[in-house]
Each structure stands twice: as structure tokens, then as C-alpha cells.
GROMACS .gro file of C-alpha atoms in nm:
model
   62
    1UNK     CA    1  -1.877  -0.552   0.227
    2UNK     CA    2  -1.600  -0.340   0.079
    3UNK     CA    3  -1.626   0.006  -0.065
    4UNK     CA    4  -1.481   0.080  -0.406
    5UNK     CA    5  -1.157   0.274  -0.398
    6UNK     CA    6  -1.152   0.548  -0.661
    7UNK     CA    7  -0.891   0.517  -0.932
    8UNK     CA    8  -0.635   0.795  -0.897
    9UNK     CA    9  -0.494   0.938  -1.218
   10UNK     CA   10  -0.169   1.120  -1.277
   11UNK     CA   11  -0.157   1.461  -1.443
   12UNK     CA   12  -0.029   1.308  -1.771
   13UNK     CA   13  -0.318   1.059  -1.768
   14UNK     CA   14  -0.567   1.344  -1.722
   15UNK     CA   15  -0.393   1.539  -1.998
   16UNK     CA   16  -0.446   1.245  -2.232
   17UNK     CA   17  -0.811   1.199  -2.134
   18UNK     CA   18  -0.901   1.566  -2.173
   19UNK     CA   19  -0.666   1.626  -2.470
   20UNK     CA   20  -0.517   1.935  -2.301
   21UNK     CA   21  -0.173   2.038  -2.183
   22UNK     CA   22  -0.011   2.017  -1.842
   23UNK     CA   23  -0.065   2.387  -1.768
   24UNK     CA   24  -0.440   2.356  -1.837
   25UNK     CA   25  -0.476   2.059  -1.601
   26UNK     CA   26  -0.300   2.250  -1.322
   27UNK     CA   27  -0.515   2.556  -1.397
   28UNK     CA   28  -0.831   2.344  -1.360
   29UNK     CA   29  -0.698   2.213  -1.028
   30UNK     CA   30  -0.597   2.561  -0.906
   31UNK     CA   31  -0.941   2.705  -0.987
   32UNK     CA   32  -1.115   2.410  -0.814
   33UNK     CA   33  -1.286   2.299  -1.134
   34UNK     CA   34  -1.107   1.965  -1.107
   35UNK     CA   35  -1.071   1.796  -0.769
   36UNK     CA   36  -0.734   1.651  -0.674
   37UNK     CA   37  -0.531   1.526  -0.380
   38UNK     CA   38  -0.162   1.511  -0.300
   39UNK     CA   39   0.003   1.179  -0.224
   40UNK     CA   40   0.355   1.238  -0.090
   41UNK     CA   41   0.381   1.556  -0.295
   42UNK     CA   42   0.247   1.398  -0.614
   43UNK     CA   43  -0.078   1.535  -0.750
   44UNK     CA   44  -0.348   1.272  -0.815
   45UNK     CA   45  -0.692   1.322  -0.964
   46UNK     CA   46  -0.980   1.082  -0.893
   47UNK     CA   47  -1.123   0.928  -1.209
   48UNK     CA   48  -1.471   1.038  -1.097
   49UNK     CA   49  -1.352   1.401  -1.076
   50UNK     CA   50  -1.255   1.386  -1.445
   51UNK     CA   51  -1.593   1.232  -1.532
   52UNK     CA   52  -1.775   1.499  -1.329
   53UNK     CA   53  -1.575   1.774  -1.501
   54UNK     CA   54  -1.661   1.638  -1.846
   55UNK     CA   55  -2.030   1.602  -1.753
   56UNK     CA   56  -2.032   1.960  -1.624
   57UNK     CA   57  -1.876   2.089  -1.945
   58UNK     CA   58  -2.134   1.902  -2.153
   59UNK     CA   59  -2.412   2.043  -1.935
   60UNK     CA   60  -2.283   2.400  -1.980
   61UNK     CA   61  -2.260   2.352  -2.357
   62UNK     CA   62  -2.621   2.233  -2.389
   0.00000   0.00000   0.00000
């Protein structure tokens, strides 16, 4: 049995998904509202972290 490996997104990919700029993505990371990891100095964001962020924003808006 294998476990699913989360898809890791680049900052530009997250920018496109959230329709925000680079500075906003890094601000979300810095304030721990969007989880991320570093891979050899490159910032990567798990796809599930983006989904969780969106779900949280929808929940706050309701």
C-alpha cells in the first residue's frame, strides 16, 4: 500500500489559482495562513494547503 504524495505547487502556480500577486502569496506564507516548505531554497506549497486556505476563506465569509 502506498500513500499519496501531495502535489507541490510553485508560487506562480498558487498566484494563478488564487488570482493574487506574488507579494500576497508570500504574505500568506509569512503569516502562516498558507502552509509551505522549502526544497533546496525554493518555496513549495502543498495543493491541499491551497484548498484548505480557500475553504477557510469561504467559511469566514459565510
